[in-house]
Tab-separated table of C-alpha atoms in Angstrom:
chain	number	residue	atom	x	y	z
A	4	MET	CA	-24.155	17.924	14.140
A	5	THR	CA	-24.282	14.131	14.454
A	6	VAL	CA	-21.898	12.084	12.344
A	7	PRO	CA	-23.901	9.212	10.771
A	8	SER	CA	-22.620	5.709	11.425
A	9	LEU	CA	-21.045	3.566	8.736
A	10	PRO	CA	-21.803	-0.102	8.037
A	11	GLY	CA	-19.636	-2.852	9.461
A	12	GLN	CA	-16.868	-3.017	12.023
A	13	ALA	CA	-14.023	-0.592	11.425
A	14	GLY	CA	-10.914	-2.675	10.847
A	15	SER	CA	-9.282	-5.000	8.358
A	16	TYR	CA	-10.534	-8.584	8.385
A	17	TRP	CA	-6.953	-9.771	7.917
A	18	MET	CA	-5.929	-7.934	11.086
A	19	LEU	CA	-8.975	-8.795	13.186
A	20	SER	CA	-8.809	-12.513	12.357
A	21	THR	CA	-5.168	-12.957	13.420
A	22	PRO	CA	-3.312	-12.433	16.710
A	23	GLU	CA	-1.162	-9.411	17.483
A	24	THR	CA	2.578	-9.840	17.433
A	25	SER	CA	4.747	-8.899	20.399
A	26	PHE	CA	8.349	-8.457	19.323
A	27	PRO	CA	10.394	-6.135	21.554
A	28	PRO	CA	11.523	-2.647	20.551
A	29	LEU	CA	15.165	-2.084	19.664
A	30	ARG	CA	17.218	-0.876	22.608
A	31	GLY	CA	20.845	0.194	22.337
A	32	THR	CA	23.085	-0.657	19.390
A	33	THR	CA	23.309	-3.914	17.459
A	34	THR	CA	24.992	-5.074	14.258
A	35	ALA	CA	23.993	-7.177	11.252
A	36	ASP	CA	24.953	-7.796	7.656
A	37	VAL	CA	21.664	-6.231	6.533
A	38	VAL	CA	19.015	-4.161	8.280
A	39	VAL	CA	15.565	-4.207	6.679
A	40	VAL	CA	13.312	-1.274	7.563
A	41	GLY	CA	9.668	-2.337	7.332
A	42	ALA	CA	7.971	-5.634	8.218
A	43	GLY	CA	5.348	-5.859	5.502
A	44	ILE	CA	5.454	-8.270	2.590
A	45	ALA	CA	8.329	-6.456	0.850
A	46	GLY	CA	10.506	-6.284	3.955
A	47	LEU	CA	9.862	-9.824	5.159
A	48	SER	CA	10.224	-11.264	1.646
A	49	THR	CA	13.606	-9.545	1.408
A	50	ALA	CA	14.623	-10.910	4.815
A	51	TRP	CA	13.566	-14.405	3.710
A	52	GLU	CA	15.655	-14.296	0.547
A	53	LEU	CA	18.660	-12.861	2.417
A	54	VAL	CA	18.652	-15.364	5.262
A	55	GLY	CA	18.650	-18.105	2.660
A	56	SER	CA	21.953	-16.720	1.383
A	57	GLY	CA	23.525	-16.815	4.833
A	58	ARG	CA	23.252	-13.116	5.728
A	59	SER	CA	22.528	-11.979	9.282
A	60	VAL	CA	19.426	-9.779	9.213
A	61	VAL	CA	17.709	-7.318	11.542
A	62	VAL	CA	14.143	-6.168	10.749
A	63	LEU	CA	12.879	-2.879	12.201
A	64	GLU	CA	9.139	-2.116	12.202
A	65	ALA	CA	7.576	1.163	13.327
A	66	ASP	CA	4.324	-0.537	14.372
A	67	ARG	CA	3.519	-4.268	14.270
A	68	VAL	CA	4.448	-6.972	11.762
A	69	ALA	CA	2.193	-6.886	8.682
A	70	ALA	CA	-0.045	-4.266	10.276
A	71	GLY	CA	0.449	-1.511	7.706
A	72	VAL	CA	-0.441	-1.585	4.022
A	73	THR	CA	0.057	-5.367	3.857
A	74	GLY	CA	-2.503	-5.884	6.608
A	75	HIS	CA	-5.073	-3.824	4.700
A	76	THR	CA	-4.654	-5.160	1.167
A	77	THR	CA	-7.201	-7.168	-0.816
A	78	ALA	CA	-4.480	-9.838	-1.140
A	79	LYS	CA	-4.624	-10.724	-4.819
A	80	VAL	CA	-1.438	-12.349	-6.084
A	81	SER	CA	-1.723	-11.927	-9.822
A	82	ALA	CA	0.232	-10.940	-12.916
A	83	LEU	CA	-2.930	-9.425	-14.444
A	84	HIS	CA	-2.940	-5.811	-13.302
A	85	SER	CA	-6.090	-4.427	-14.844
A	86	LEU	CA	-5.206	-2.904	-18.260
A	87	VAL	CA	-1.453	-2.505	-17.804
A	88	TYR	CA	0.213	-4.400	-20.657
A	89	GLY	CA	-1.041	-2.314	-23.545
A	90	ASN	CA	0.087	0.811	-21.731
A	91	LEU	CA	3.510	-0.691	-20.964
A	92	ALA	CA	4.043	-1.687	-24.587
A	93	ARG	CA	3.188	1.843	-25.745
A	94	THR	CA	5.247	3.738	-23.168
A	95	HIS	CA	8.156	1.364	-22.453
A	96	GLY	CA	8.196	-0.966	-25.449
A	97	ARG	CA	7.222	-4.596	-25.966
A	98	ASP	CA	10.408	-5.938	-24.388
A	99	ALA	CA	9.692	-4.021	-21.176
A	100	ALA	CA	6.133	-5.362	-21.097
A	101	ARG	CA	7.511	-8.898	-21.409
A	102	LEU	CA	9.999	-8.332	-18.584
A	103	TYR	CA	7.249	-6.884	-16.380
A	104	ALA	CA	5.061	-9.927	-17.047
A	105	ALA	CA	7.920	-12.346	-16.392
A	106	ALA	CA	8.743	-10.649	-13.082
A	107	GLN	CA	5.118	-10.797	-11.967
A	108	ARG	CA	4.737	-14.460	-12.923
A	109	ASP	CA	7.935	-15.246	-11.036
A	110	ALA	CA	6.545	-13.507	-7.934
A	111	VAL	CA	3.265	-15.449	-8.088
A	112	GLU	CA	5.048	-18.779	-8.227
A	113	ARG	CA	7.674	-17.760	-5.679
A	114	LEU	CA	4.974	-17.071	-3.088
A	115	ALA	CA	3.310	-20.400	-3.879
A	116	SER	CA	6.629	-22.207	-3.444
A	117	VAL	CA	7.289	-20.606	-0.030
A	118	VAL	CA	3.815	-21.611	1.163
A	119	GLU	CA	4.478	-25.179	0.032
A	120	GLU	CA	8.019	-25.309	1.446
A	121	LEU	CA	6.963	-24.114	4.899
A	122	SER	CA	3.491	-25.757	4.873
A	123	ILE	CA	1.879	-22.410	5.683
A	124	ASP	CA	-1.867	-22.435	6.379
A	125	CYS	CA	-2.890	-19.096	4.860
A	126	ASP	CA	-6.062	-19.897	2.888
A	127	LEU	CA	-4.035	-19.995	-0.334
A	128	GLU	CA	-6.241	-20.692	-3.358
A	129	ARG	CA	-5.683	-20.828	-7.079
A	130	ALA	CA	-8.131	-18.553	-8.865
A	131	ASP	CA	-8.525	-17.036	-12.307
A	132	ALA	CA	-7.975	-13.280	-12.504
A	133	TYR	CA	-10.249	-11.107	-14.637
A	134	ALA	CA	-10.149	-7.515	-15.845
A	135	TYR	CA	-13.754	-6.911	-16.876
A	136	GLY	CA	-15.948	-4.211	-18.370
A	137	THR	CA	-19.546	-3.270	-17.672
A	138	GLU	CA	-20.361	-1.340	-20.839
A	139	PRO	CA	-20.200	-2.536	-24.469
A	140	ALA	CA	-17.873	0.366	-25.258
A	141	SER	CA	-15.232	-1.260	-23.050
A	142	ARG	CA	-14.982	-4.415	-25.171
A	143	PRO	CA	-12.428	-3.192	-27.763
A	144	GLY	CA	-10.072	-2.091	-24.997
A	145	LEU	CA	-10.396	-5.443	-23.241
A	146	GLU	CA	-9.726	-7.355	-26.440
A	147	ALA	CA	-6.664	-5.187	-27.085
A	148	GLU	CA	-5.403	-5.773	-23.541
A	149	ALA	CA	-5.802	-9.534	-23.937
A	150	ARG	CA	-3.639	-9.362	-27.065
A	151	ALA	CA	-1.060	-7.169	-25.306
A	152	ALA	CA	-0.895	-9.488	-22.287
A	153	ALA	CA	-0.491	-12.516	-24.557
A	154	ASP	CA	2.251	-10.719	-26.489
A	155	ALA	CA	3.956	-10.071	-23.138
A	156	GLY	CA	4.100	-13.820	-22.568
A	157	LEU	CA	1.057	-14.393	-20.377
A	158	PRO	CA	-1.521	-17.108	-21.185
A	159	ALA	CA	-4.229	-14.439	-21.230
A	160	GLU	CA	-7.380	-14.449	-23.320
A	161	TYR	CA	-10.512	-12.399	-23.905
A	162	VAL	CA	-13.731	-14.074	-22.728
A	163	ALA	CA	-17.179	-12.798	-23.642
A	164	ALA	CA	-18.817	-13.860	-20.369
A	165	THR	CA	-17.877	-14.398	-16.725
A	166	GLU	CA	-19.724	-15.462	-13.590
A	167	LEU	CA	-20.535	-11.768	-12.981
A	168	SER	CA	-23.790	-10.962	-14.744
A	169	PHE	CA	-22.999	-7.243	-14.833
A	170	ALA	CA	-19.668	-7.717	-16.679
A	171	LYS	CA	-21.473	-7.134	-19.965
A	172	ALA	CA	-18.357	-6.290	-21.995
A	173	GLY	CA	-16.596	-9.534	-21.141
A	174	ALA	CA	-13.133	-9.686	-19.625
A	175	VAL	CA	-9.456	-10.454	-19.962
A	176	ARG	CA	-8.782	-13.737	-18.142
A	177	LEU	CA	-5.511	-15.016	-16.719
A	178	ALA	CA	-5.840	-18.481	-15.199
A	179	ASP	CA	-4.191	-19.981	-12.109
A	180	GLN	CA	-3.333	-16.889	-10.103
A	181	LEU	CA	-3.439	-16.794	-6.294
A	182	GLN	CA	-5.434	-15.310	-3.447
A	183	PHE	CA	-4.617	-15.763	0.230
A	184	HIS	CA	-4.782	-14.425	3.778
A	185	PRO	CA	-1.754	-12.089	3.817
A	186	ARG	CA	-1.307	-11.847	7.556
A	187	LYS	CA	-1.552	-15.587	8.172
A	188	TYR	CA	1.176	-15.970	5.566
A	189	LEU	CA	3.473	-13.316	7.019
A	190	LEU	CA	3.007	-14.346	10.647
A	191	ALA	CA	4.096	-17.859	9.673
A	192	LEU	CA	6.989	-16.444	7.660
A	193	VAL	CA	8.216	-14.245	10.509
A	194	ARG	CA	8.121	-17.223	12.879
A	195	GLU	CA	10.348	-19.121	10.476
A	196	LEU	CA	12.641	-16.115	10.065
A	197	THR	CA	13.182	-15.778	13.796
A	198	ALA	CA	13.806	-19.523	14.041
A	199	ARG	CA	16.586	-19.008	11.494
A	200	GLY	CA	18.195	-16.205	13.469
A	201	VAL	CA	16.568	-13.058	12.085
A	202	ARG	CA	16.068	-10.447	14.820
A	203	VAL	CA	12.760	-8.581	14.570
A	204	PHE	CA	12.038	-5.393	16.515
A	205	GLU	CA	8.611	-3.707	16.629
A	206	ARG	CA	7.689	-0.208	17.826
A	207	SER	CA	11.077	0.859	16.474
A	208	ARG	CA	10.446	3.768	14.119
A	209	VAL	CA	13.536	4.641	12.088
A	210	THR	CA	14.196	8.379	11.860
A	211	ASP	CA	17.734	8.652	10.475
A	212	LEU	CA	19.987	6.894	7.985
A	213	SER	CA	23.722	7.444	7.726
A	214	GLU	CA	25.227	5.946	4.583
A	215	GLY	CA	28.801	4.745	4.666
A	216	SER	CA	30.970	1.720	5.326
A	217	PRO	CA	29.167	0.532	7.344
A	218	CYS	CA	25.737	2.165	7.250
A	219	ARG	CA	23.885	3.167	10.387
A	220	VAL	CA	20.141	3.536	11.031
A	221	THR	CA	18.768	5.276	14.106
A	222	THR	CA	15.346	4.910	15.721
A	223	GLU	CA	13.400	7.684	17.418
A	224	ASP	CA	14.797	6.831	20.867
A	225	GLY	CA	18.408	6.878	19.635
A	226	SER	CA	18.916	3.125	19.305
A	227	GLN	CA	20.952	2.046	16.286
A	228	VAL	CA	21.688	-0.798	13.914
A	229	VAL	CA	25.075	-0.836	12.197
A	230	ALA	CA	25.040	-2.852	8.966
A	231	ARG	CA	26.776	-3.204	5.637
A	232	ASP	CA	23.490	-2.835	3.742
A	233	VAL	CA	20.177	-1.110	4.439
A	234	VAL	CA	16.893	-2.006	2.723
A	235	VAL	CA	14.060	0.525	3.064
A	236	ALA	CA	10.738	-1.257	2.517
A	237	THR	CA	8.337	1.100	4.286
A	238	HIS	CA	5.794	1.463	1.457
A	239	TYR	CA	6.535	5.169	1.040
A	240	PRO	CA	10.274	5.530	1.797
A	241	VAL	CA	10.885	7.123	5.195
A	242	PHE	CA	13.989	8.651	3.595
A	243	ASP	CA	13.855	10.145	0.126
A	244	ARG	CA	17.262	11.056	-1.237
A	245	ALA	CA	16.268	10.673	-4.875
A	246	LEU	CA	13.062	12.771	-4.797
A	247	LEU	CA	10.958	9.658	-5.279
A	248	PHE	CA	7.972	11.536	-3.843
A	249	ALA	CA	7.936	13.572	-7.060
A	250	ARG	CA	7.532	10.376	-9.110
A	251	MET	CA	4.656	8.810	-7.171
A	252	SER	CA	1.086	9.739	-6.360
A	253	PRO	CA	-0.585	8.547	-3.132
A	254	ARG	CA	-3.972	6.899	-3.546
A	255	ARG	CA	-6.332	5.641	-0.870
A	256	GLU	CA	-8.980	3.003	-1.608
A	257	LEU	CA	-11.878	1.866	0.520
A	258	VAL	CA	-12.785	-1.735	1.285
A	259	VAL	CA	-16.048	-3.289	2.470
A	260	ALA	CA	-16.559	-6.977	3.225
A	261	ALA	CA	-19.621	-9.108	3.948
A	262	PRO	CA	-20.404	-12.822	4.393
A	263	ILE	CA	-21.910	-14.563	1.396
A	264	ALA	CA	-23.166	-18.105	0.884
A	265	GLU	CA	-20.407	-20.269	-0.540
A	266	HIS	CA	-22.408	-21.214	-3.622
A	267	GLU	CA	-23.140	-17.523	-4.347
A	268	ALA	CA	-19.551	-16.281	-3.985
A	269	PRO	CA	-17.498	-15.486	-7.082
A	270	ARG	CA	-14.599	-17.885	-7.533
A	271	GLY	CA	-12.498	-15.570	-9.634
A	272	MET	CA	-10.707	-12.335	-8.764
A	273	TYR	CA	-12.140	-9.334	-10.585
A	274	ILE	CA	-11.169	-5.757	-11.324
A	275	THR	CA	-12.644	-3.102	-13.602
A	276	GLU	CA	-11.745	0.415	-14.633
A	277	ASP	CA	-15.473	1.086	-15.133
A	278	GLU	CA	-17.839	2.357	-12.442
A	279	GLY	CA	-15.072	4.341	-10.773
A	280	LYS	CA	-12.856	1.222	-10.528
A	281	ARG	CA	-13.962	-1.780	-8.507
A	282	SER	CA	-12.156	-4.899	-7.278
A	283	VAL	CA	-13.895	-8.090	-6.098
A	284	ARG	CA	-12.677	-11.340	-4.533
A	285	SER	CA	-13.852	-13.753	-1.856
A	286	ALA	CA	-12.067	-15.545	0.975
A	287	PRO	CA	-12.860	-18.613	3.114
A	288	LEU	CA	-14.873	-17.635	6.197
A	289	ASP	CA	-16.653	-20.535	7.919
A	290	ALA	CA	-18.838	-23.537	7.135
A	291	GLY	CA	-20.939	-22.763	4.073
A	292	ARG	CA	-19.857	-19.125	3.845
A	293	ARG	CA	-17.151	-16.995	2.303
A	294	LEU	CA	-16.275	-13.349	2.831
A	295	LEU	CA	-16.850	-11.093	-0.159
A	296	VAL	CA	-14.211	-8.343	-0.287
A	297	VAL	CA	-14.954	-5.310	-2.469
A	298	THR	CA	-12.572	-2.410	-3.069
A	299	GLY	CA	-13.067	0.931	-4.795
A	300	GLU	CA	-13.730	4.663	-4.462
A	301	SER	CA	-10.123	5.804	-4.899
A	302	PHE	CA	-9.180	9.256	-3.621
A	303	THR	CA	-6.110	11.274	-2.737
A	304	PRO	CA	-5.577	11.278	1.048
A	305	GLY	CA	-6.881	14.480	2.600
A	306	THR	CA	-9.439	15.118	-0.149
A	307	GLY	CA	-13.028	14.198	-0.950
A	308	ASP	CA	-15.651	12.727	1.352
A	309	PRO	CA	-14.587	9.207	2.443
A	310	HIS	CA	-17.722	8.909	4.575
A	311	ALA	CA	-19.975	9.209	1.525
A	312	ALA	CA	-17.582	7.062	-0.520
A	313	PHE	CA	-17.860	4.198	1.977
A	314	ARG	CA	-21.638	4.332	1.626
A	315	ARG	CA	-21.457	4.307	-2.188
A	316	LEU	CA	-19.158	1.294	-2.180
A	317	ASP	CA	-21.317	-0.556	0.321
A	318	SER	CA	-24.438	0.122	-1.745
A	319	TRP	CA	-22.677	-1.108	-4.882
A	320	MET	CA	-21.798	-4.395	-3.171
A	321	HIS	CA	-25.308	-4.987	-1.823
A	322	GLU	CA	-26.941	-4.141	-5.159
A	323	ARG	CA	-24.884	-6.720	-7.061
A	324	PHE	CA	-24.306	-9.595	-4.642
A	325	PRO	CA	-26.633	-11.508	-2.255
A	326	VAL	CA	-24.470	-10.757	0.764
A	327	GLU	CA	-25.395	-10.619	4.433
A	328	ALA	CA	-24.932	-7.435	6.461
A	329	THR	CA	-21.599	-5.707	5.956
A	330	ALA	CA	-19.159	-7.091	8.520
A	331	TYR	CA	-15.971	-5.068	7.990
A	332	ARG	CA	-14.767	-1.850	6.442
A	333	TRP	CA	-11.241	-0.539	6.071
A	334	ALA	CA	-8.981	1.325	3.670
A	335	ALA	CA	-5.730	0.652	1.858
A	336	GLN	CA	-3.148	3.109	0.584
A	337	ASP	CA	-1.063	2.768	-2.561
A	338	ASN	CA	1.671	4.739	-4.281
A	339	ASP	CA	1.306	4.951	-8.058
A	340	PRO	CA	4.608	5.460	-9.940
A	341	SER	CA	4.399	7.949	-12.789
A	342	ASP	CA	5.633	5.382	-15.337
A	343	THR	CA	3.665	2.386	-13.957
A	344	VAL	CA	6.698	0.260	-12.993
A	345	PRO	CA	7.653	-0.205	-9.304
A	346	LEU	CA	10.863	1.359	-8.012
A	347	ILE	CA	13.102	-1.414	-6.675
A	348	GLY	CA	16.875	-1.145	-6.412
A	349	ALA	CA	19.570	1.351	-5.439
A	350	PHE	CA	18.241	4.194	-3.285
A	351	HIS	CA	19.841	6.915	-5.440
A	352	PRO	CA	22.472	7.145	-8.217
A	353	GLY	CA	25.383	7.255	-5.753
A	354	ALA	CA	24.107	4.528	-3.439
A	355	ARG	CA	26.268	1.443	-2.957
A	356	HIS	CA	24.728	-0.200	0.084
A	357	THR	CA	21.282	1.382	0.477
A	358	TRP	CA	18.276	-0.052	-1.324
A	359	VAL	CA	14.588	0.749	-1.685
A	360	ALA	CA	11.321	-0.894	-2.726
A	361	THR	CA	8.281	1.302	-3.365
A	362	GLY	CA	5.661	2.340	-5.920
A	363	PHE	CA	3.776	-0.946	-6.268
A	364	GLY	CA	0.724	0.829	-7.681
A	365	GLY	CA	-1.853	-1.285	-5.878
A	366	TRP	CA	-0.190	-4.624	-6.641
A	367	GLY	CA	1.986	-4.958	-3.574
A	368	MET	CA	1.570	-8.687	-3.028
A	369	THR	CA	3.458	-9.596	-6.187
A	370	GLY	CA	5.482	-6.384	-5.927
A	371	GLY	CA	6.648	-7.215	-2.418
A	372	VAL	CA	7.690	-10.762	-3.302
A	373	LEU	CA	9.407	-9.474	-6.446
A	374	ALA	CA	11.225	-6.874	-4.335
A	375	GLY	CA	12.535	-9.578	-2.029
A	376	ARG	CA	13.984	-11.561	-4.923
A	377	LEU	CA	15.445	-8.546	-6.679
A	378	LEU	CA	16.920	-6.781	-3.646
A	379	ALA	CA	18.485	-9.951	-2.266
A	380	SER	CA	20.236	-10.511	-5.590
A	381	LEU	CA	21.563	-6.934	-5.528
A	382	VAL	CA	22.679	-7.059	-1.890
A	383	THR	CA	24.475	-10.387	-2.221
A	384	GLY	CA	25.751	-9.892	-5.754
A	385	ALA	CA	25.370	-13.624	-6.146
A	386	GLY	CA	24.661	-15.199	-9.497
A	387	GLU	CA	23.544	-13.442	-12.647
A	388	GLU	CA	21.514	-10.243	-12.591
A	389	LEU	CA	17.801	-10.963	-12.740
A	390	PRO	CA	16.415	-10.145	-16.203
A	391	TRP	CA	14.061	-7.481	-14.872
A	392	THR	CA	16.528	-5.651	-12.596
A	393	ARG	CA	17.083	-2.678	-14.900
A	394	LEU	CA	13.388	-2.270	-15.661
A	395	HIS	CA	12.707	-1.644	-11.954
A	396	ASP	CA	15.807	0.482	-11.255
A	397	PRO	CA	14.712	3.579	-9.246
A	398	CYS	CA	17.456	5.560	-11.006
A	399	ARG	CA	16.008	4.947	-14.469
A	400	MET	CA	15.492	8.132	-16.425
A	401	ALA	CA	14.249	7.303	-19.923
A	402	SER	CA	10.780	6.130	-18.922
A	403	THR	CA	10.536	8.850	-16.283
A	404	LEU	CA	11.246	11.586	-18.829
A	405	LYS	CA	8.576	10.144	-21.117
A	406	GLN	CA	6.102	10.759	-18.302
A	407	ALA	CA	7.060	14.433	-17.907
A	408	PRO	CA	3.494	15.700	-18.589
A	409	SER	CA	2.126	13.384	-15.899
A	410	LEU	CA	4.840	14.481	-13.476
A	411	LEU	CA	4.075	18.139	-14.122
A	412	ARG	CA	0.355	17.596	-13.520
A	413	GLN	CA	1.122	15.753	-10.303
A	414	GLN	CA	3.429	18.476	-8.996
A	415	ALA	CA	0.910	21.150	-9.993
A	416	GLU	CA	-1.644	19.362	-7.822
A	417	VAL	CA	0.840	19.312	-4.932
A	418	ALA	CA	1.518	23.024	-5.409
A	419	LYS	CA	-2.223	23.706	-5.406
A	420	HIS	CA	-2.523	22.136	-1.977
A	421	PHE	CA	0.698	23.643	-0.643
A	422	VAL	CA	-0.334	27.193	-1.538
A	423	GLY	CA	-4.100	27.049	-1.979
A	424	ASP	CA	-4.895	25.335	1.307
A	425	ARG	CA	-3.026	28.047	3.160
A	426	LEU	CA	-5.077	30.744	1.473
A	427	ARG	CA	-8.351	28.982	2.177
A	428	THR	CA	-7.533	28.248	5.831
A	429	GLY	CA	-7.704	31.806	7.044
A	430	SER	CA	-10.506	32.028	9.569
A	431	ALA	CA	-9.912	32.184	13.283
A	432	GLY	CA	-11.791	29.749	15.449
A	433	GLY	CA	-11.787	27.684	18.563
A	434	ALA	CA	-12.642	24.295	19.952
A	435	GLU	CA	-16.201	25.437	20.585
A	436	ASP	CA	-16.719	25.642	16.800
A	437	VAL	CA	-15.815	21.972	16.221
A	438	ALA	CA	-18.745	19.539	16.340
A	439	PRO	CA	-18.401	16.191	18.165
A	440	GLY	CA	-16.884	13.505	15.944
A	441	THR	CA	-15.366	16.002	13.516
A	442	GLY	CA	-12.075	17.775	12.891
A	443	THR	CA	-11.305	21.201	11.458
A	444	VAL	CA	-8.216	23.223	10.587
A	445	VAL	CA	-8.390	26.755	11.992
A	446	ARG	CA	-5.916	29.602	12.378
A	447	VAL	CA	-4.909	30.868	15.776
A	448	ASP	CA	-2.403	33.714	15.975
A	449	GLY	CA	-1.608	33.068	12.329
A	450	ARG	CA	-0.766	29.403	12.870
A	451	PRO	CA	-2.824	26.550	11.385
A	452	CYS	CA	-4.160	24.199	14.065
A	453	ALA	CA	-5.806	20.832	13.449
A	454	VAL	CA	-8.572	20.489	16.032
A	455	TYR	CA	-10.587	17.319	16.684
A	456	ARG	CA	-13.504	16.917	19.090
A	457	ALA	CA	-14.283	13.330	20.107
A	458	PRO	CA	-17.905	12.188	20.482
A	459	ASP	CA	-17.516	12.537	24.268
A	460	GLY	CA	-16.445	16.166	23.876
A	461	THR	CA	-12.703	15.679	24.453
A	462	VAL	CA	-10.655	18.056	22.304
A	463	SER	CA	-7.262	17.338	20.713
A	464	ALA	CA	-5.222	20.001	18.926
A	465	VAL	CA	-2.037	19.607	16.896
A	466	SER	CA	-0.154	21.591	14.284
A	467	ALA	CA	-1.814	21.341	10.881
A	468	ARG	CA	1.529	21.373	9.040
A	469	CYS	CA	2.607	17.936	7.828
A	470	THR	CA	6.063	17.146	9.186
A	471	HIS	CA	7.173	15.801	5.790
A	472	LEU	CA	7.257	18.972	3.668
A	473	GLY	CA	4.829	21.306	5.407
A	474	CYS	CA	1.570	20.912	3.476
A	475	LEU	CA	-1.605	21.388	5.500
A	476	VAL	CA	-3.453	18.281	6.629
A	477	ALA	CA	-7.196	17.685	6.281
A	478	PHE	CA	-9.545	15.566	8.388
A	479	ASN	CA	-10.783	12.160	7.239
A	480	GLU	CA	-14.018	11.812	9.192
A	481	ALA	CA	-14.641	8.204	8.166
A	482	GLU	CA	-11.289	6.988	9.505
A	483	VAL	CA	-10.766	9.664	12.189
A	484	ALA	CA	-7.337	10.739	10.982
A	485	TRP	CA	-5.469	13.774	9.682
A	486	GLU	CA	-4.188	13.296	6.126
A	487	CYS	CA	-1.732	15.188	3.931
A	488	PRO	CA	-2.999	15.630	0.351
A	489	CYS	CA	0.513	16.308	-0.998
A	490	HIS	CA	2.293	13.003	-0.396
A	491	GLY	CA	-0.128	10.920	1.662
A	492	SER	CA	1.214	11.077	5.226
A	493	ARG	CA	-1.438	10.216	7.812
A	494	PHE	CA	-1.644	11.064	11.503
A	495	GLY	CA	-3.818	10.140	14.464
A	496	VAL	CA	-5.851	12.870	16.129
A	497	ASP	CA	-3.084	13.110	18.741
A	498	GLY	CA	-0.506	13.728	15.994
A	499	THR	CA	0.985	10.220	16.012
A	500	VAL	CA	2.343	9.130	12.625
A	501	LEU	CA	0.073	6.490	11.081
A	502	GLN	CA	1.607	6.426	7.611
A	503	GLY	CA	4.683	7.955	5.967
A	504	PRO	CA	6.541	9.517	4.347
A	505	ALA	CA	6.420	11.633	7.530
A	506	VAL	CA	8.423	10.175	10.423
A	507	ARG	CA	7.811	12.876	13.039
A	508	PRO	CA	4.443	13.429	14.776
A	509	LEU	CA	2.428	16.599	14.431
A	510	GLU	CA	3.364	19.052	17.161
A	511	LYS	CA	0.825	19.163	19.964
A	512	ARG	CA	-1.024	22.405	20.588
A	513	ASP	CA	-2.965	23.637	23.585
A	514	PRO	CA	-6.554	22.341	23.169
A	515	SER	CA	-7.774	25.665	24.548
A	516	LEU	CA	-6.122	27.284	21.507
A	517	ASP	CA	-4.877	30.121	23.645
A	518	ALA	CA	-1.247	29.449	22.722
C-alpha cells in the first residue's frame, strides 16, 4: 500500500514564516506572584495584563511559545462568531448575549491597542467579518442572526451580496474587525514581557499542581514554581478538577493555504455553516500577492479520514478561487463548550488561587485576549468586577443544566469509543501487517498496541491506551499522529504528548511485539 501525497507543505504558515524561540527549560525551584501555564495567546495575554499591575510572573510552556493551537489558528479577531447571537439569546437570554458581544468587542479593541502601544509589526489589518450562506434557504437564518447581533449591541447588518460570488444567500456583516499574523504578534509580546521581568521557560511540561497558600506547580523533571496564584491556559486544561472535559467537545479542523493575486484576494473574513462549514481569509504574502487561508472539514480527533478531508478542502478552494498551487496545509484543534460560552475564571468551586481559561469554541484570538483581561482582574482583585465575569464563570450551573441533552449525547459518544473501540480492536497482529506510512492498533497478549511503520520501514510501537482516561487511540494518517477520540489528546508515533489533556506519553512497547 502506498499512501498518496497531499498538496502543499505540511506545517502552519504562521510557524514556518517566523523564527523559533529558545527560552531555557525550568531547572530547580523558583518563586513568583503568579505562574501562568501555557504560552499561547491566552497565557501571554494574561501575563501582559498581570505585569502591568506590578505582579511578578513566570510562564511555563510545554513546547515553544505560540507553537500550539495559537500557532495553527486562522487568526481572525472578530466579535462575529458565525450564527452565535440568536442561539445565545434563546439559551442564555438577551442580557447574556449582550454581555458576550461586549466582551468580544472589548477583546478586539484591546488587541489593537496593544499592537499600537508596542508598535508591533504583525500584519494587523482592519477587515469586515461576514457570516454567509450559499443556498437561498439560509437567508432567513442570516437575517435573524443580523437582528440578534444588532440586539446584542453590535453594529451588524444583513447584506444581500458580498465579494464572494457563491455566497448566494447574502451574509451578516460586522465592520472593522481584525486579522493578523498571530505568531509575529506573540513573539513581539513575549520580548516585551521578558524586558519587563517576566521569566519564560520552554520545554517545561507541567505535570502536577498542589493548591494551597502558596500553590506549587511541578514539571516532569521535578522542577517547581511556588506562587500565590496559578493560571492554567493550556487550551485543554492539563488538570481537570471540575470535570471540564465533560462540558467540552474536541474538534479538529483542517487548513489549506495558497498564494493568490492581490487583486483577486477577498478583503473580508468569511465563515459559513453551509457546505460542511468553511472559513476564508487572506494575509499579506509578498509583492502583488496574498495568501488565501481556507479552513473546514471539522472532525473529532481519532475519527474519520483526514487524508480525504484535506483533499476535499483543497478542491473546494481551487474550485472557487484563482489561487496558485497549494503552499501549506495544517490543522487546528478547538474545544467547544456545551453552552457556547468560554470557561474563564476559578478552576473549581473551592478554588481561591487557581484559575483556568478554556473552551474558546474556535474563537481563541478574542477568547485569549478576553481571558487575559478577565483573569488578571480576578487575580489582582483590583477595581470593579468586569461586567462579563459571571457569564464566563467555569462554575456556572444554570446554563450548563440547560444543555443537559447535549451533555448526555456527548458523553454517550465518549462511552461508545471507550467501550466499542475495545470490542472492535480484538485481532492479533504484528509489525509485518502494518503497511509503510500507516499505523494500526492491534492486540498482543490481550494488550492494545499502537504500531506505526515509517515509509523507510522503521517500526514504532506504543500502548494504545490514552494516558488521560484510558480510551484507545486511532491513527491520523494525514498528520502522522495517534489521536484519542474521547477528549482529543494527541501523541507522536513515539508516544510523545502533542496535545492535552494528557500530560504523560504513551508507554513504549517492543516494536517486535513479542512483549
